[in-house]
PDB file of C-alpha atoms in Angstrom:
ATOM      1  CA  MET A   1       4.818 -41.820  27.175  1.00  0.00           C
ATOM      2  CA  THR A   2       6.529 -38.952  25.423  1.00  0.00           C
ATOM      3  CA  LYS A   3       4.518 -35.935  24.364  1.00  0.00           C
ATOM      4  CA  PRO A   4       4.396 -35.125  20.634  1.00  0.00           C
ATOM      5  CA  SER A   5       6.690 -32.302  19.626  1.00  0.00           C
ATOM      6  CA  THR A   6       5.060 -28.933  18.978  1.00  0.00           C
ATOM      7  CA  ARG A   7       8.043 -27.680  16.996  1.00  0.00           C
ATOM      8  CA  PRO A   8       7.499 -27.175  13.242  1.00  0.00           C
ATOM      9  CA  ALA A   9       8.859 -29.857  10.990  1.00  0.00           C
ATOM     10  CA  ALA A  10      12.254 -28.963   9.614  1.00  0.00           C
ATOM     11  CA  ILE A  11      12.217 -27.889   5.988  1.00  0.00           C
ATOM     12  CA  SER A  12      15.064 -26.765   3.820  1.00  0.00           C
ATOM     13  CA  ALA A  13      15.748 -23.073   3.286  1.00  0.00           C
ATOM     14  CA  THR A  14      15.129 -23.581  -0.439  1.00  0.00           C
ATOM     15  CA  ALA A  15      11.700 -25.092   0.161  1.00  0.00           C
ATOM     16  CA  LEU A  16      10.763 -22.260   2.519  1.00  0.00           C
ATOM     17  CA  ASP A  17      11.905 -19.669  -0.015  1.00  0.00           C
ATOM     18  CA  LEU A  18       9.745 -21.276  -2.691  1.00  0.00           C
ATOM     19  CA  VAL A  19       6.688 -21.302  -0.421  1.00  0.00           C
ATOM     20  CA  LEU A  20       7.183 -17.671   0.567  1.00  0.00           C
ATOM     21  CA  GLU A  21       7.696 -16.609  -3.054  1.00  0.00           C
ATOM     22  CA  GLU A  22       4.460 -18.327  -4.080  1.00  0.00           C
ATOM     23  CA  ILE A  23       2.544 -16.518  -1.332  1.00  0.00           C
ATOM     24  CA  HIS A  24       4.155 -13.228  -2.359  1.00  0.00           C
ATOM     25  CA  LEU A  25       3.113 -13.688  -5.996  1.00  0.00           C
ATOM     26  CA  ARG A  26      -0.437 -14.542  -4.960  1.00  0.00           C
ATOM     27  CA  ARG A  27      -0.459 -11.442  -2.787  1.00  0.00           C
ATOM     28  CA  LYS A  28       0.519  -9.245  -5.742  1.00  0.00           C
ATOM     29  CA  VAL A  29      -2.219 -10.728  -7.926  1.00  0.00           C
ATOM     30  CA  SER A  30      -4.821 -10.487  -5.152  1.00  0.00           C
ATOM     31  CA  LEU A  31      -4.117  -6.798  -4.511  1.00  0.00           C
ATOM     32  CA  TRP A  32      -4.204  -5.876  -8.193  1.00  0.00           C
ATOM     33  CA  GLU A  33      -7.385  -7.851  -8.894  1.00  0.00           C
ATOM     34  CA  TRP A  34      -9.154  -6.351  -5.882  1.00  0.00           C
ATOM     35  CA  GLN A  35      -8.481  -2.768  -6.906  1.00  0.00           C
ATOM     36  CA  GLU A  36      -9.447  -3.358 -10.544  1.00  0.00           C
ATOM     37  CA  SER A  37     -12.568  -5.480 -10.006  1.00  0.00           C
ATOM     38  CA  HIS A  38     -15.912  -3.758 -10.504  1.00  0.00           C
ATOM     39  CA  LYS A  39     -17.687  -6.274  -8.252  1.00  0.00           C
ATOM     40  CA  ASP A  40     -15.451  -5.263  -5.327  1.00  0.00           C
ATOM     41  CA  ARG A  41     -16.329  -1.559  -5.544  1.00  0.00           C
ATOM     42  CA  ILE A  42     -18.734  -1.628  -2.573  1.00  0.00           C
ATOM     43  CA  GLN A  43     -16.128  -3.399  -0.470  1.00  0.00           C
ATOM     44  CA  ARG A  44     -13.493  -0.845  -1.487  1.00  0.00           C
ATOM     45  CA  CYS A  45     -15.775   1.933  -0.264  1.00  0.00           C
ATOM     46  CA  LYS A  46     -16.332   0.258   3.106  1.00  0.00           C
ATOM     47  CA  HIS A  47     -13.026  -1.473   3.801  1.00  0.00           C
ATOM     48  CA  GLY A  48      -9.344  -1.363   2.937  1.00  0.00           C
ATOM     49  CA  PHE A  49      -7.282  -3.888   1.029  1.00  0.00           C
ATOM     50  CA  PRO A  50      -8.137  -7.461   2.145  1.00  0.00           C
ATOM     51  CA  ASP A  51      -4.502  -8.444   2.526  1.00  0.00           C
ATOM     52  CA  HIS A  52      -5.050 -12.112   3.347  1.00  0.00           C
ATOM     53  CA  GLU A  53      -1.712 -13.293   1.998  1.00  0.00           C
ATOM     54  CA  GLY A  54       0.039 -10.580   3.997  1.00  0.00           C
ATOM     55  CA  ALA A  55      -1.580 -11.994   7.134  1.00  0.00           C
ATOM     56  CA  ILE A  56      -0.302 -15.457   6.191  1.00  0.00           C
ATOM     57  CA  LEU A  57       3.255 -14.172   5.788  1.00  0.00           C
ATOM     58  CA  LYS A  58       3.030 -12.419   9.152  1.00  0.00           C
ATOM     59  CA  ALA A  59       1.840 -15.643  10.769  1.00  0.00           C
ATOM     60  CA  LEU A  60       4.674 -17.624   9.181  1.00  0.00           C
ATOM     61  CA  SER A  61       7.212 -15.169  10.592  1.00  0.00           C
ATOM     62  CA  LEU A  62       6.066 -16.241  14.058  1.00  0.00           C
ATOM     63  CA  VAL A  63       6.208 -20.004  13.479  1.00  0.00           C
ATOM     64  CA  HIS A  64       9.888 -20.440  14.317  1.00  0.00           C
ATOM     65  CA  PRO A  65      12.824 -18.065  14.918  1.00  0.00           C
ATOM     66  CA  SER A  66      14.606 -19.468  11.874  1.00  0.00           C
ATOM     67  CA  TRP A  67      11.668 -18.379   9.696  1.00  0.00           C
ATOM     68  CA  THR A  68      11.285 -14.868  11.104  1.00  0.00           C
ATOM     69  CA  PHE A  69      13.809 -12.931   9.049  1.00  0.00           C
ATOM     70  CA  VAL A  70      13.040 -14.389   5.625  1.00  0.00           C
ATOM     71  CA  ALA A  71       9.250 -14.274   6.152  1.00  0.00           C
ATOM     72  CA  ARG A  72       9.420 -10.639   7.291  1.00  0.00           C
ATOM     73  CA  ARG A  73      11.538  -9.709   4.282  1.00  0.00           C
ATOM     74  CA  THR A  74       8.996 -11.318   1.977  1.00  0.00           C
ATOM     75  CA  LEU A  75       6.147  -9.544   3.756  1.00  0.00           C
ATOM     76  CA  GLY A  76       8.028  -6.246   3.510  1.00  0.00           C
ATOM     77  CA  ARG A  77       8.362  -6.379  -0.271  1.00  0.00           C
ATOM     78  CA  ILE A  78       4.827  -4.950  -0.354  1.00  0.00           C
ATOM     79  CA  ILE A  79       3.410  -2.471   2.137  1.00  0.00           C
ATOM     80  CA  SER A  80      -0.366  -2.233   2.416  1.00  0.00           C
ATOM     81  CA  LEU A  81      -1.892   0.534   4.562  1.00  0.00           C
ATOM     82  CA  SER A  82      -5.671   0.768   4.963  1.00  0.00           C
ATOM     83  CA  ASP A  83      -7.411   3.543   6.929  1.00  0.00           C
ATOM     84  CA  ILE A  84      -4.105   4.210   8.622  1.00  0.00           C
ATOM     85  CA  ASN A  85      -4.187   6.175  11.887  1.00  0.00           C
ATOM     86  CA  ASP A  86      -1.372   7.850  13.777  1.00  0.00           C
ATOM     87  CA  GLN A  87      -0.735   4.758  15.909  1.00  0.00           C
ATOM     88  CA  THR A  88      -0.499   2.318  13.008  1.00  0.00           C
ATOM     89  CA  ALA A  89       1.550   4.852  11.051  1.00  0.00           C
ATOM     90  CA  ARG A  90       4.120   5.046  13.846  1.00  0.00           C
ATOM     91  CA  ALA A  91       4.119   1.259  14.108  1.00  0.00           C
ATOM     92  CA  ALA A  92       4.869   0.963  10.384  1.00  0.00           C
ATOM     93  CA  VAL A  93       7.778   3.393  10.732  1.00  0.00           C
ATOM     94  CA  SER A  94       9.375   1.285  13.464  1.00  0.00           C
ATOM     95  CA  ALA A  95       8.567  -2.073  11.833  1.00  0.00           C
ATOM     96  CA  PRO A  96      11.680  -4.033  10.779  1.00  0.00           C
ATOM     97  CA  MET A  97      10.139  -5.548   7.653  1.00  0.00           C
ATOM     98  CA  TYR A  98      10.203  -2.400   5.477  1.00  0.00           C
ATOM     99  CA  GLY A  99      13.287  -0.943   3.840  1.00  0.00           C
ATOM    100  CA  TYR A 100      15.379  -0.997   0.657  1.00  0.00           C
ATOM    101  CA  TRP A 101      13.793  -4.305  -0.368  1.00  0.00           C
ATOM    102  CA  THR A 102      10.238  -2.850  -0.391  1.00  0.00           C
ATOM    103  CA  ARG A 103       9.006  -2.528  -3.973  1.00  0.00           C
ATOM    104  CA  GLU A 104       5.257  -1.803  -3.865  1.00  0.00           C
ATOM    105  CA  ILE A 105       3.036   0.556  -1.860  1.00  0.00           C
ATOM    106  CA  PHE A 106      -0.750   0.242  -1.580  1.00  0.00           C
ATOM    107  CA  ILE A 107      -2.693   2.837   0.444  1.00  0.00           C
ATOM    108  CA  SER A 108      -6.469   2.944   0.799  1.00  0.00           C
ATOM    109  CA  PHE A 109      -9.044   5.036   2.649  1.00  0.00           C
ATOM    110  CA  SER A 110     -12.668   3.977   3.066  1.00  0.00           C
ATOM    111  CA  LYS A 111     -15.641   6.298   2.590  1.00  0.00           C
ATOM    112  CA  SER A 112     -16.369   6.773   6.286  1.00  0.00           C
ATOM    113  CA  TYR A 113     -12.800   7.122   7.532  1.00  0.00           C
ATOM    114  CA  SER A 114     -11.873  10.381   9.274  1.00  0.00           C
ATOM    115  CA  THR A 115      -9.684  11.598  12.103  1.00  0.00           C
ATOM    116  CA  SER A 116      -8.739  14.792  13.913  1.00  0.00           C
ATOM    117  CA  ALA A 117      -6.616  17.442  12.212  1.00  0.00           C
ATOM    118  CA  ARG A 118      -3.792  16.751  14.674  1.00  0.00           C
ATOM    119  CA  CYS A 119      -3.846  13.034  13.945  1.00  0.00           C
ATOM    120  CA  GLU A 120      -4.069  13.660  10.201  1.00  0.00           C
ATOM    121  CA  LYS A 121      -0.887  15.720  10.326  1.00  0.00           C
ATOM    122  CA  ALA A 122       0.836  13.009  12.387  1.00  0.00           C
ATOM    123  CA  ILE A 123      -0.254  10.358   9.876  1.00  0.00           C
ATOM    124  CA  TRP A 124       1.244  12.161   6.878  1.00  0.00           C
ATOM    125  CA  ASN A 125       4.448  12.943   8.807  1.00  0.00           C
ATOM    126  CA  SER A 126       4.846   9.252   9.655  1.00  0.00           C
ATOM    127  CA  ILE A 127       4.111   8.223   6.068  1.00  0.00           C
ATOM    128  CA  GLU A 128       6.800  10.613   4.835  1.00  0.00           C
ATOM    129  CA  GLU A 129       9.274   9.170   7.337  1.00  0.00           C
ATOM    130  CA  LEU A 130       8.328   5.656   6.276  1.00  0.00           C
ATOM    131  CA  PHE A 131       8.792   6.468   2.581  1.00  0.00           C
ATOM    132  CA  SER A 132      12.295   7.786   3.272  1.00  0.00           C
ATOM    133  CA  ARG A 133      13.298   4.207   4.133  1.00  0.00           C
ATOM    134  CA  MET A 134      11.984   2.784   0.853  1.00  0.00           C
ATOM    135  CA  PRO A 135      13.731   4.487  -2.089  1.00  0.00           C
ATOM    136  CA  MET A 136      13.495   1.446  -4.391  1.00  0.00           C
ATOM    137  CA  ILE A 137       9.711   1.563  -4.890  1.00  0.00           C
ATOM    138  CA  LEU A 138       8.527   0.428  -8.339  1.00  0.00           C
ATOM    139  CA  THR A 139       4.744   0.564  -7.866  1.00  0.00           C
ATOM    140  CA  PHE A 140       2.676   3.112  -5.961  1.00  0.00           C
ATOM    141  CA  CYS A 141      -1.104   2.856  -5.674  1.00  0.00           C
ATOM    142  CA  ILE A 142      -3.576   4.867  -3.628  1.00  0.00           C
ATOM    143  CA  ILE A 143      -7.314   4.286  -3.707  1.00  0.00           C
ATOM    144  CA  THR A 144      -9.780   6.349  -1.684  1.00  0.00           C
ATOM    145  CA  ALA A 145     -13.549   6.452  -1.340  1.00  0.00           C
ATOM    146  CA  SER A 146     -13.420   9.464   0.949  1.00  0.00           C
ATOM    147  CA  GLU A 147     -15.212  12.613  -0.188  1.00  0.00           C
ATOM    148  CA  ASP A 148     -13.889  14.739   2.643  1.00  0.00           C
ATOM    149  CA  GLN A 149     -10.673  14.621   4.658  1.00  0.00           C
ATOM    150  CA  PHE A 150      -8.890  11.927   2.645  1.00  0.00           C
ATOM    151  CA  ASN A 151     -10.376  12.598  -0.782  1.00  0.00           C
ATOM    152  CA  ILE A 152      -8.197  12.044  -3.819  1.00  0.00           C
ATOM    153  CA  ASP A 153      -7.242  15.718  -4.249  1.00  0.00           C
ATOM    154  CA  ASN A 154      -6.080  16.045  -0.645  1.00  0.00           C
ATOM    155  CA  CYS A 155      -4.170  12.761  -0.847  1.00  0.00           C
ATOM    156  CA  VAL A 156      -2.415  13.773  -4.057  1.00  0.00           C
ATOM    157  CA  LYS A 157      -1.550  17.161  -2.572  1.00  0.00           C
ATOM    158  CA  ARG A 158       0.013  15.482   0.454  1.00  0.00           C
ATOM    159  CA  LEU A 159       1.783  12.731  -1.441  1.00  0.00           C
ATOM    160  CA  SER A 160       3.151  14.690  -4.398  1.00  0.00           C
ATOM    161  CA  PRO A 161       6.260  16.078  -2.633  1.00  0.00           C
ATOM    162  CA  MET A 162       7.075  12.587  -1.342  1.00  0.00           C
ATOM    163  CA  LEU A 163       6.989  10.880  -4.727  1.00  0.00           C
ATOM    164  CA  SER A 164      10.164  12.567  -5.955  1.00  0.00           C
ATOM    165  CA  ARG A 165      12.229  10.208  -3.786  1.00  0.00           C
ATOM    166  CA  PHE A 166      11.006   7.202  -5.809  1.00  0.00           C
ATOM    167  CA  THR A 167      13.341   7.624  -8.770  1.00  0.00           C
ATOM    168  CA  ARG A 168      12.801   4.010  -9.890  1.00  0.00           C
ATOM    169  CA  LEU A 169       9.006   4.300  -9.941  1.00  0.00           C
ATOM    170  CA  ARG A 170       7.424   2.550 -12.918  1.00  0.00           C
ATOM    171  CA  THR A 171       3.717   2.449 -12.085  1.00  0.00           C
ATOM    172  CA  LEU A 172       1.648   5.157 -10.383  1.00  0.00           C
ATOM    173  CA  GLN A 173      -2.077   4.607  -9.901  1.00  0.00           C
ATOM    174  CA  LEU A 174      -4.417   7.113  -8.227  1.00  0.00           C
ATOM    175  CA  TYR A 175      -8.011   5.942  -7.795  1.00  0.00           C
ATOM    176  CA  SER A 176     -11.085   7.691  -6.440  1.00  0.00           C
ATOM    177  CA  GLU A 177     -14.185   5.696  -5.539  1.00  0.00           C
ATOM    178  CA  ALA A 178     -16.091   8.803  -4.398  1.00  0.00           C
ATOM    179  CA  SER A 179     -19.777   8.656  -5.270  1.00  0.00           C
ATOM    180  CA  THR A 180     -20.110  12.355  -6.124  1.00  0.00           C
ATOM    181  CA  TRP A 181     -20.262  11.707  -9.864  1.00  0.00           C
ATOM    182  CA  PRO A 182     -22.897  13.303 -12.087  1.00  0.00           C
ATOM    183  CA  MET A 183     -25.685  10.978 -13.171  1.00  0.00           C
ATOM    184  CA  SER A 184     -25.602  12.386 -16.692  1.00  0.00           C
ATOM    185  CA  LEU A 185     -23.381  14.607 -18.748  1.00  0.00           C
ATOM    186  CA  THR A 186     -24.455  16.788 -21.629  1.00  0.00           C
ATOM    187  CA  PRO A 187     -22.437  16.476 -24.838  1.00  0.00           C
ATOM    188  CA  GLY A 188     -19.302  18.540 -24.715  1.00  0.00           C
ATOM    189  CA  SER A 189     -19.476  19.090 -20.948  1.00  0.00           C
ATOM    190  CA  VAL A 190     -16.312  18.913 -18.876  1.00  0.00           C
ATOM    191  CA  LEU A 191     -16.071  17.683 -15.306  1.00  0.00           C
ATOM    192  CA  GLN A 192     -14.480  20.006 -12.797  1.00  0.00           C
ATOM    193  CA  GLY A 193     -10.879  19.068 -12.216  1.00  0.00           C
ATOM    194  CA  THR A 194      -7.987  20.078 -10.029  1.00  0.00           C
ATOM    195  CA  GLU A 195      -4.483  20.680 -11.311  1.00  0.00           C
ATOM    196  CA  HIS A 196      -1.621  19.438  -9.146  1.00  0.00           C
ATOM    197  CA  SER A 197       1.539  20.965 -10.548  1.00  0.00           C
ATOM    198  CA  SER A 198       3.586  19.574  -7.646  1.00  0.00           C
ATOM    199  CA  LEU A 199       2.690  16.064  -8.788  1.00  0.00           C
ATOM    200  CA  PHE A 200       4.107  16.650 -12.261  1.00  0.00           C
ATOM    201  CA  HIS A 201       7.227  18.246 -10.798  1.00  0.00           C
ATOM    202  CA  SER A 202       7.782  15.177  -8.632  1.00  0.00           C
ATOM    203  CA  LEU A 203       7.295  12.851 -11.588  1.00  0.00           C
ATOM    204  CA  GLU A 204      10.091  14.626 -13.456  1.00  0.00           C
ATOM    205  CA  ASN A 205      12.426  12.661 -11.181  1.00  0.00           C
ATOM    206  CA  THR A 206      10.935   9.328 -12.235  1.00  0.00           C
ATOM    207  CA  PRO A 207      12.246   8.745 -15.775  1.00  0.00           C
ATOM    208  CA  ARG A 208      11.233   5.073 -15.679  1.00  0.00           C
ATOM    209  CA  LEU A 209       7.536   5.755 -15.131  1.00  0.00           C
ATOM    210  CA  GLU A 210       5.520   3.645 -17.554  1.00  0.00           C
ATOM    211  CA  GLN A 211       1.881   4.194 -16.507  1.00  0.00           C
TER     212      GLN A 211
END
């Protein structure tokens, strides 16, 4: 009696492309809805992006050698980094799925995430190296709940010099989920803010920026 084959059923390249494109589109919608949804705020403070569709694409890249390249390319059209450490940052730099075809970047830091000063420097160095491989970015989003090491001001300060390489950037979104927000404001009061001139200088090189 012959054993049943464990090889995946053959499907046409066109059919595979359609399946991968559908997963990619669902991934885009899922990431945008998660960052905009008020009901997901607690989860955003505790965890990073729940990139379920990204995990599916990664799994499909391992199904069969003939699927690996196209599935990795589809996965690499969006890069999602949550509570990234120096090890995962270096892994992303050496990963084959990111490059000129990458179009969207999502970075998130949870409220409790922290690391050593040495590792923090290594993380930002790796991120800068990674960004140098992805000049065709159209969408950049960072969301942080950190009130300390990776708060929004520190992230913007670190990222601003890197953004100038994204000359095709159309959408830039910077979110802070920090809880240090006054319970009440008197009429005419102004919240304390921080000016980041380097950010505006970088954005001068992005004439296509829409929002």
